[in-house]
C-alpha cells in the first residue's frame, strides 16, 4: 500500500484526488500495490466542497499526517510559501518522500531541500512546479549527465502569455486583457507575481540551476515584466510582423552566464510565436542532443495534478534519480553586459533628451506622446544607463528584446 | 562495472563511443560504477576508421559478445533488419538488456521482443528508434498510466521534412531537393523508405501501439508518401498561405481508431509549419494532461547516440519500466472512413472525367496540364474511389490532407 498525505485541497489538490480516483486500476497495476490518499490537510474542515471524499480523510492538523508512520509520501499543494516550506522540510526530515507543485518553495529553498532529501534518503520531486503539465524537469535531469546544457529558454507563465496573445489578436488594452484573464481564472485577483514576472523568474531559477549546473539564485536574474505594456507597443511590434512573449532565458556567456526574464520580440513565423494563450514552452540546448523543445499546458487542475502524479509514480516505482543534481559553483553574472537588439518605449520628451537616445537607436518605430525605438546591437546596461540619465520611472518605460 | 557490447560502428555506433568517452566522468559518477564498451561487432575488421579504439575491442563474431557473461547490455546499432533482429532476440534470450535505435526491428517485432524481455526480466528499450534525439517514448510511457491518450501526431522523418522545407523555401523541384538532401547526408542513396513514407509508418506503428494501447501493425496504417509531389502542388498550397508536412497520425475514432501517414497541409502561422529542415516533432493528447508537443533533431550521430545512452542510463540505474505496456486488443480500423478536407492533384483530363471530381470539389486551386483541388469535407475512401474510377496510377496523383 502506498499511503499519501495530501496538503491542500484547492484546485490542484482536487485534481490529484480526481486522477487517482479515475485511474486507480491502472496505477495499482503499474505499482503492483494499492494506492490511497490517507489524509488531506485543509484549513477549514467545514467548507463545502464539490468533491466526494471518504469519511475522516480531512484534517486541519498537520501532525495527523507527519506523525502517521503509514504515510510514506506527502504531496504539498498548499500554494503557501511559509507554511508549505515548513511542511516540506518537516516531511523530508521525518523520512517521508515529498512531491510539490509549489515553485516559490522550490525556488527559494532549492539547495537546502535537495540536500535534506539526499541526507534522509527520500525523494524531493517538483515536476509540477515548472510549466504545469509539461514533462520538462525530468527530461532535463536525464540529459544533464550526457550533455553540457548551454542554453535554456521558455515561455513559463500562462497568465502573461494569455494577456499578450489577447492584446495581439484582439487589439485589447492591457487592462482589458488582464480583466478577461482574471474572469477566466488564468490570472489571480492580485496578478503581481505573474505580470511583473516573478513567477517566470522562479521557474527560470529552477531550470537554470539544474540545466547550467550552477548556483543561480532569484537575485541573480534580471527581470522586466509585462505590466507596463501599452497598445502603443503592440502597434510598433505588429509593424515588424512580430509578437511579444515573456521569455526567461539562461545561458553560458563568456566565462560566466546570463539569466534574464524579458519581454521578447519574436517574428511571426518562428516557433515561440505559435505558443499562444495559457500554454507554455521550454527549449534547451545540449552539446550532444542539440535543441529540444517542449510544449503544453502551463497550469490548470488536471495538467498540474498529472505532473504531480508522474512524480508519485516515480517514487512508488523507485525510478526517480536521487543524486544531488545541483551545481555548487558560482559563476560570473553577465546580465548587464549581454549584447542584443532591444525595443525601448519611453514618454516623448524634448529634442535635447531624445538626443541621448540617438546613439543607440537603429530605427524609430513610432512616436506620438510616446517614442518607441529599436536599438542597434548594444549591451543591455546602456539601456538602463539612458533610463537613469533621463530619470524615467519604472512605470514609464517598456523594455523588450529582439530574439 | 557496466560492460556494454556494441553492435555496429556506423554513424550512430561511433556517436555512442564518442559520448561515452567524453562524458565518462559524469556517467560513472551517476551510475556509481565504471562503464565501458567491452566489444564492438563490425563486419570488416580491417576497415580504416576515424576513431581511436582500445586494442582488441573489435570483433566480427557475435559469439564474442553473446557468450561473454561480463557483458550485461547490448546496444544494437546495425541498421540491418534480419541480422539485427537475430542479435536482439538472442541477446534478450540470454538475459542481456538490449537497447536499439533500429525502428524497423521494433516496428516489425514489437510485441514479440517486448514479451521476450519481460519473460527474461531484462530491459528492451528503443528511445532512439523514434524521432532521434527527442525524448518521446519515455514521456509517452510515463503518461499512459495516468491518461487515456486520444491522439498522436508527428513529423517523424527528417529527410522528408528537409525536402519539403527546401521545396517551399527555395522553390526547388522534388528531384533537386532530394539531391541536396542526399549530398548533405540527410537522405540515403536509396531514399524509398523515407520518401515513400515507410520510415514514418514504422515510427507511427511504435507510437500508436504504445499510445493507443492497441495492437496497431504496419499493415493497419494507410500510407501516402511525398515522392509524387510536384512544383505544381507547392504553388497551389503556397496560395493558401500554407505548407506541406508529412505527418503520421493515430487517434481513437468512433469505436475504433484511425492510423494514417499522409502529406498534410498546415497553415503558415501554426505550430507544425515552424518545424523545418531535418527536425522532427511529435504531439500527443491525454485526457488529463492535455496536449503535449516535443521538438528536436530527428536523426544524426550525436542526438541518436544521446537517446541510446538515456536508455543505457535507465538500465544502469534500474529506473526503466519493465511492465508490458503494449495493448493486445484489436480495434476496428476506420482509416478509409475518416472525414476531412483533402488536396488532390491529378493529370488534367477531358471534361467528362472532371465531372466525376465535381461533387467532391470545394475549390479548384489551379489547373494547367494538372488539376489541383481542395475537396469538401468527405470520407477519405471517396478520393480513392475517384482515383480507381479514373484509372489514375500511383505515380500520377498527389494526395494530401488539410489539418
XYZ file of C-alpha atoms in Angstrom, chain B residues 4 43 51 67 76 104 130 238 240 248 263 293 300 307 350 361 365 380 389 401-402:
21
model
C 28.470 -2.990 -22.954
C 31.546 -6.532 -40.487
C 38.078 6.830 -34.332
C 28.916 -15.674 -24.883
C 22.139 -2.739 -31.334
C 12.491 -1.478 -38.475
C 11.533 7.240 -32.922
C 1.503 28.422 -51.214
C -3.330 29.119 -49.346
C 1.762 10.413 -39.180
C 1.157 14.674 -46.682
C 4.404 18.645 -28.035
C 22.100 12.479 -36.589
C 18.944 8.900 -26.957
C -11.333 15.828 -70.503
C -14.654 19.627 -55.046
C -6.918 25.600 -56.769
C -11.132 9.510 -47.498
C -12.708 5.155 -61.410
C -4.998 16.385 -46.239
C -5.866 19.706 -44.636
